[in-house]
Structure formats: C-alpha cells, structure tokens
XYZ file of C-alpha atoms in Angstrom:
364
model
C -40.850 -16.317 -67.836
C -37.950 -13.862 -67.854
C -36.558 -12.436 -64.628
C -34.290 -9.433 -64.359
C -32.657 -8.139 -61.200
C -31.042 -4.718 -61.107
C -29.095 -3.255 -58.203
C -29.485 0.430 -58.707
C -31.774 3.159 -57.541
C -33.859 3.248 -60.682
C -36.562 0.838 -61.802
C -36.088 -1.515 -64.739
C -38.739 -2.057 -67.351
C -39.519 -4.496 -70.106
C -42.264 -4.906 -72.640
C -45.110 -6.948 -71.093
C -45.314 -9.225 -74.149
C -41.840 -10.632 -73.422
C -41.737 -10.387 -69.669
C -44.629 -11.242 -67.393
C -42.761 -10.759 -64.147
C -40.216 -8.081 -63.416
C -38.163 -8.144 -60.272
C -36.351 -4.868 -59.865
C -34.054 -4.601 -56.876
C -32.552 -1.314 -55.747
C -29.829 -1.149 -53.119
C -29.714 2.184 -51.325
C -26.365 3.445 -50.138
C -25.776 3.130 -46.427
C -24.992 6.843 -46.495
C -28.767 7.357 -46.368
C -28.697 6.052 -42.823
C -27.009 9.292 -41.822
C -29.886 11.370 -43.168
C -32.214 10.774 -40.229
C -30.383 13.175 -37.933
C -32.491 16.244 -37.196
C -31.014 19.510 -38.461
C -30.121 22.116 -35.866
C -32.986 24.455 -35.021
C -33.314 27.340 -32.590
C -34.270 26.458 -29.028
C -37.927 26.481 -28.052
C -38.625 28.877 -25.176
C -41.642 30.124 -23.270
C -41.032 33.770 -24.099
C -41.805 33.401 -27.768
C -43.129 30.252 -29.415
C -41.839 29.675 -32.936
C -44.419 27.563 -34.749
C -41.860 26.054 -37.121
C -39.504 25.077 -34.286
C -42.304 23.593 -32.187
C -43.697 21.706 -35.171
C -40.252 20.402 -36.103
C -39.705 19.032 -32.585
C -43.150 17.414 -32.624
C -42.916 15.708 -36.028
C -39.448 14.319 -35.285
C -40.773 12.803 -32.076
C -43.838 11.365 -33.818
C -41.781 9.734 -36.581
C -39.243 8.347 -34.104
C -42.026 6.560 -32.220
C -44.123 5.571 -35.253
C -42.748 2.054 -35.777
C -45.133 0.738 -38.446
C -46.559 1.978 -41.711
C -45.201 5.174 -43.233
C -43.442 8.361 -42.178
C -45.363 11.634 -41.947
C -44.639 15.281 -42.770
C -46.181 18.461 -41.408
C -48.577 20.184 -43.760
C -49.678 22.874 -41.317
C -49.454 23.946 -37.693
C -53.091 24.892 -37.246
C -53.089 26.104 -33.647
C -50.654 26.914 -30.834
C -51.673 27.418 -27.198
C -49.169 28.521 -24.517
C -49.791 28.026 -20.804
C -47.297 29.138 -18.169
C -46.534 26.641 -15.383
C -43.919 26.413 -12.619
C -40.395 26.789 -14.022
C -41.638 26.755 -17.575
C -44.666 26.328 -19.804
C -46.872 23.863 -21.653
C -47.283 24.318 -25.396
C -50.233 22.573 -27.044
C -49.958 22.195 -30.813
C -52.590 21.197 -33.339
C -50.919 19.691 -36.398
C -52.169 18.576 -39.798
C -49.886 15.837 -41.138
C -49.627 14.063 -44.482
C -48.410 10.509 -44.965
C -45.347 10.069 -47.183
C -44.388 7.211 -49.479
C -41.394 6.334 -47.245
C -41.925 3.318 -45.018
C -40.682 3.543 -41.443
C -37.880 1.069 -42.262
C -36.459 3.487 -44.844
C -33.272 5.303 -43.775
C -34.392 8.426 -45.633
C -35.191 11.428 -43.503
C -38.917 12.150 -43.627
C -38.264 15.636 -44.994
C -36.832 14.048 -48.153
C -39.900 11.865 -48.691
C -42.657 12.772 -51.098
C -46.261 13.057 -50.010
C -48.869 10.865 -51.665
C -51.245 12.432 -54.153
C -55.025 12.133 -53.937
C -54.978 9.640 -56.805
C -52.636 7.439 -54.764
C -55.165 7.554 -51.925
C -53.528 10.101 -49.654
C -53.608 9.618 -45.877
C -53.610 12.467 -43.353
C -53.580 12.870 -39.569
C -54.838 15.520 -37.169
C -52.623 15.526 -34.081
C -52.695 17.195 -30.676
C -49.168 17.439 -29.268
C -48.168 18.622 -25.788
C -44.652 20.054 -25.456
C -43.389 20.848 -21.963
C -40.642 23.428 -21.554
C -38.935 23.311 -18.161
C -35.697 25.079 -17.303
C -35.328 25.953 -21.003
C -35.492 22.272 -21.988
C -38.326 21.435 -24.404
C -39.680 17.890 -24.638
C -42.720 16.253 -26.222
C -44.665 14.713 -23.351
C -47.856 13.525 -25.043
C -49.631 13.311 -28.370
C -52.754 11.785 -29.886
C -53.655 11.606 -33.563
C -56.632 10.780 -35.747
C -55.395 9.092 -38.926
C -57.720 8.865 -41.921
C -57.882 8.822 -45.703
C -57.861 12.393 -46.973
C -60.959 11.682 -49.055
C -63.464 8.906 -48.493
C -64.163 6.328 -51.195
C -67.408 8.107 -52.050
C -65.650 11.463 -52.389
C -62.944 9.908 -54.566
C -65.472 8.262 -56.897
C -66.993 11.674 -57.588
C -63.697 13.236 -58.687
C -61.819 10.153 -59.970
C -64.018 7.152 -60.798
C -61.063 5.103 -62.087
C -58.725 5.735 -59.157
C -57.853 2.665 -57.035
C -59.435 1.983 -53.655
C -57.624 1.146 -50.428
C -58.750 -2.161 -48.918
C -58.101 -3.573 -45.420
C -54.578 -4.764 -44.706
C -55.966 -8.252 -44.058
C -57.880 -8.508 -47.366
C -57.671 -12.242 -48.300
C -57.056 -11.739 -52.019
C -54.580 -8.956 -51.287
C -52.656 -11.235 -48.920
C -52.680 -13.966 -51.556
C -51.056 -11.581 -54.023
C -48.381 -10.711 -51.461
C -47.670 -14.365 -50.691
C -47.068 -15.012 -54.385
C -44.823 -11.957 -54.612
C -42.721 -13.059 -51.622
C -42.399 -16.575 -53.038
C -41.248 -15.215 -56.406
C -38.867 -12.805 -54.673
C -37.136 -15.660 -52.864
C -36.918 -17.721 -56.072
C -35.385 -15.076 -58.249
C -32.969 -12.951 -56.252
C -29.272 -13.449 -55.702
C -29.640 -12.971 -51.956
C -27.785 -15.367 -49.701
C -30.725 -15.826 -47.309
C -34.494 -16.244 -47.377
C -36.602 -13.147 -46.717
C -39.992 -13.302 -44.999
C -42.900 -10.907 -44.806
C -42.489 -8.313 -42.088
C -45.442 -5.999 -42.641
C -48.198 -5.197 -45.126
C -48.010 -1.470 -45.839
C -51.095 -0.934 -47.984
C -53.230 -2.695 -50.580
C -55.051 -0.913 -53.404
C -57.543 -2.421 -55.833
C -58.811 -1.315 -59.217
C -60.911 -3.008 -61.883
C -59.286 -3.357 -65.316
C -61.476 -4.545 -68.172
C -58.832 -6.823 -69.688
C -57.539 -8.304 -66.439
C -60.378 -8.143 -63.927
C -59.707 -7.002 -60.372
C -56.141 -5.779 -59.935
C -54.228 -5.595 -56.642
C -51.370 -3.187 -55.972
C -49.619 -4.017 -52.702
C -46.795 -2.480 -50.697
C -45.029 -4.546 -48.074
C -41.738 -4.979 -46.230
C -39.504 -8.027 -46.042
C -36.868 -8.966 -43.466
C -33.850 -11.241 -43.835
C -33.687 -14.592 -42.033
C -30.642 -16.804 -41.365
C -32.095 -19.563 -43.594
C -29.898 -20.161 -46.668
C -31.901 -19.458 -49.824
C -30.843 -22.740 -51.442
C -31.778 -24.875 -48.414
C -34.845 -27.107 -48.316
C -36.170 -25.470 -45.162
C -39.794 -24.418 -45.403
C -39.741 -20.638 -45.604
C -42.592 -20.423 -43.108
C -40.256 -21.921 -40.489
C -37.608 -19.208 -40.961
C -37.496 -16.561 -38.248
C -36.256 -12.999 -38.842
C -32.751 -12.007 -37.841
C -32.338 -9.421 -35.094
C -33.516 -6.061 -36.484
C -30.062 -4.449 -36.505
C -28.443 -7.441 -38.253
C -31.121 -8.043 -40.876
C -31.270 -6.569 -44.332
C -34.732 -5.214 -45.134
C -36.613 -4.633 -48.360
C -39.554 -2.442 -49.253
C -41.525 -3.932 -52.151
C -44.394 -3.105 -54.478
C -46.269 -5.781 -56.371
C -48.921 -5.889 -59.074
C -51.329 -8.817 -59.366
C -54.595 -9.616 -61.139
C -57.157 -12.267 -60.286
C -57.263 -13.293 -63.926
C -53.545 -13.421 -64.804
C -51.798 -13.714 -61.428
C -48.581 -11.919 -60.473
C -47.347 -9.255 -62.911
C -44.433 -7.563 -61.171
C -42.421 -7.191 -57.977
C -40.175 -4.173 -57.429
C -38.050 -3.919 -54.279
C -35.703 -1.473 -52.621
C -33.093 -2.928 -50.270
C -31.923 -1.315 -47.039
C -28.629 -2.642 -45.639
C -28.257 -4.021 -42.125
C -27.101 -1.514 -39.513
C -24.868 -4.072 -37.796
C -22.567 -5.761 -40.309
C -20.117 -7.322 -37.832
C -18.882 -10.659 -39.149
C -19.493 -13.625 -36.850
C -16.415 -15.379 -35.535
C -15.557 -19.071 -36.050
C -18.258 -21.233 -34.478
C -20.287 -18.160 -33.500
C -23.995 -18.400 -34.246
C -26.360 -15.663 -35.354
C -27.776 -14.002 -32.206
C -31.387 -14.815 -31.384
C -33.796 -12.020 -30.529
C -37.007 -12.745 -28.588
C -39.394 -13.504 -31.456
C -43.100 -13.051 -31.681
C -44.452 -16.338 -33.092
C -44.778 -16.054 -36.864
C -47.781 -18.378 -36.992
C -50.023 -16.247 -34.816
C -51.115 -12.704 -34.198
C -52.048 -11.057 -30.897
C -55.694 -11.103 -29.902
C -57.300 -9.930 -26.669
C -58.562 -12.455 -24.132
C -62.312 -13.130 -24.377
C -64.493 -10.619 -22.611
C -64.768 -11.519 -18.971
C -61.895 -14.031 -19.144
C -58.136 -13.941 -18.953
C -56.075 -11.780 -16.696
C -55.820 -8.162 -17.692
C -55.541 -6.516 -21.121
C -53.875 -8.116 -24.162
C -50.093 -7.915 -23.997
C -48.219 -6.201 -26.784
C -44.965 -7.485 -28.303
C -41.863 -5.301 -28.591
C -42.197 -2.924 -31.588
C -39.336 -4.551 -33.507
C -40.921 -7.997 -33.305
C -44.617 -7.320 -33.683
C -44.772 -6.741 -37.423
C -45.874 -9.824 -39.312
C -48.664 -11.156 -41.454
C -51.864 -9.189 -41.133
C -54.933 -11.201 -40.272
C -58.040 -10.017 -38.394
C -57.884 -8.135 -36.150
C -54.132 -7.376 -36.207
C -54.157 -4.020 -38.078
C -55.989 -2.486 -35.142
C -53.576 -3.926 -32.585
C -50.479 -1.983 -33.589
C -51.441 0.437 -30.837
C -51.899 -0.285 -27.163
C -54.573 -0.008 -26.025
C -56.061 -1.107 -29.380
C -57.619 1.562 -31.602
C -60.828 -0.322 -32.366
C -62.203 2.469 -34.576
C -59.087 2.790 -36.741
C -59.467 2.385 -40.506
C -58.346 -1.224 -41.215
C -56.788 -0.096 -44.495
C -54.315 2.231 -42.757
C -51.489 2.259 -40.253
C -52.688 4.758 -37.628
C -50.358 6.929 -35.576
C -50.619 5.440 -32.096
C -51.099 7.663 -29.042
C -47.906 8.348 -27.101
C -46.703 7.401 -24.569
C -47.819 3.786 -24.766
C -47.510 1.112 -22.125
C -44.981 -1.474 -23.304
C -45.535 -5.042 -22.179
C -44.076 -8.456 -22.936
C -45.300 -10.781 -25.709
C -48.308 -12.921 -24.980
C -47.915 -16.634 -24.307
C -49.194 -19.164 -26.832
C -52.864 -19.112 -25.735
C -52.958 -15.399 -26.572
C -52.219 -16.016 -30.223
C -54.577 -16.524 -33.121
C -53.292 -18.974 -35.788
C -52.952 -17.622 -39.294
C -54.528 -20.749 -40.713
C -53.520 -22.804 -43.734
C -52.542 -21.165 -46.989
C -55.010 -21.250 -49.807
C-alpha cells in the first residue's frame, strides 16, 4: 500500500492499480481566518427596507450561530413584512437558503463557498427571521428554519437513478467506514498529535457493480494532546481546547467489498498558537464524555429536560439518537441524514452527568 501526503490546496491523484489508499492533506493559509468578517453594508432602517441588507444581516447571524454541519447561503428573500412598533419596527423575513460545501469549522466566508448540486444531494432551508430595529439599531431577535433535502430520494431516482443517496449520520456501515478512515489518517500523516473524530458531516451511498455498496463520507477531526507515536489508545485521547486545536475536514471513499479506498483532508490551523512555557501543561476545557452521547431522561422520570453540552464540546461520534439532539429542545422530526439549522435563541445548559449518557458500545 502506497501513501502520499501533500500539503497544498489541491488534491493529489494516483492510478488505482498502484495505489489503493490516497491521503491528500491540504493546509489552508491562516489568512483565510480573516475572511469571515462581514463586508460593510448600508444600515437597515424602518423607513425603507432593503431586502439585500436585511437578508445579509440575517444570514450572517444564522451562520454565526450554526455550530454544526455546513454553512448556508441565501438563494432568495421570498417575503418581507414590516410592522411599526414603539421607537422602531419589526421586520419579518422569509428566506430560502442553500447549504454549501463548507463545514462550519472552515475559516472561509460563506459567500466564498460553493453550493451543492442536485447530484451531490443538495440541502435547502426555509427560514423565518425576525429583525428588530430600535433607535436605528437593527438586530436579529429570532429565527426558525425547516431544513430538508432539496429533492426526496424518490424524486432523485426519477431524474438521476445512479446518483448517490444520503443515509442517516448514524448509519452503522457508514460509521465503520469513517472509523477506518480516521485510523488510517492517524497512521499515515506527519502530524505531531493524534486526531479524533469531531463530527460526521454527511454520508452518501451508491451501488457500484464491481465493488458493491460504496460509502462516501464527510467528517471533521480535531487535534488531541496525545503524541502520535505514543501507545495510548486513541479512544482515550480527548480533544484540545477548540481555539488551540488544529482541525481537519475530510472526505473518504469506502466499499463493503474492498474496504477503504481514499481519505482526503483539508487542515485548518489553530487560532491560538501561543507556545506553552516550561512545565506548563495544555489547558483543559470542560469535555463532554467521548464514550457517550446525550439522551433524554425516560418519560416520566428524571428531573427536567435533557441538558445540552456547550456547542464547542458537543460534537462527537453520531449514534442514535444524537443527530436530532444538536438542537435544544430536540428536533424530533429532523431528517437524520442532515444537520438542521436549530431555532434561535436556544437555551444553553450544562453537560449532563454520567447517567444522562448513552454508551457508544464496542467497536465492530
């Protein structure tokens, strides 16, 4: 097996007959971190509502608070309703958004991200956004969204029978493919530390005559303080604090018949690169246990609703019913194959104690 690692923005390639696994690593310049600043726009007032300005304020706020899955772009402002109130006005927007290929960990500004095509299984969202303007100061005060696949599986089969299908984020075979990809990633990179799975972005499946069922996964990794050459079990490694950890966004290809084909990753540098002093240890952030996922207390038991971990610590392995618990309160009707846009504002609470966790179970 031949492994090749490349630190550039492009993607390496090799003939499949000589290379079964390709690990392509791209390191984005930290300059990209400066791209997230919103460009200057005209002020939003109650005398005349500019749809573009209102939409721009809304989508920036949505992306800033969307801490899982992928960034979104506005496709259309479908409706604007203005209501005058004391010292200002309320502006209700109806937006049609499209999911981009940029994960929320990417430093790229959402406006630079490409939208997914129908063949890639595009995801859209219909959002109602309330903007309050008071004393000439405009702020988003509330929004709710319905996130869905642009076309259902049945609709896609009619126009593209061979296009892949999105499967739930906790699909067992899909998770198996990701585990193998993460293991291979940690074997064959020149990174100083072990990386662990942070979040499953999406999993697509397609049947290929020569290779059986094929799985195409997207996922994010986060750096841990565990040295890569140590004998520590990777499952025991906890992520570094979000600002001190390097992150990676990866795509993998895997078949049930032939196993792992490829892993391609894009690295995002840590925001805080301060060097630790002599004898100084890596700071510890309050972790959410890596061997469990949040579940609600049984009906009629427990004390109150399920508690939700801080957004920077809640992303880990997806097992039932975690994909639906990104939002609080949980969006029980959300498509398990997607990362829905959660309603805002949300009530933030502390992580659950041990009894509120559901073990991931042994690896297979």
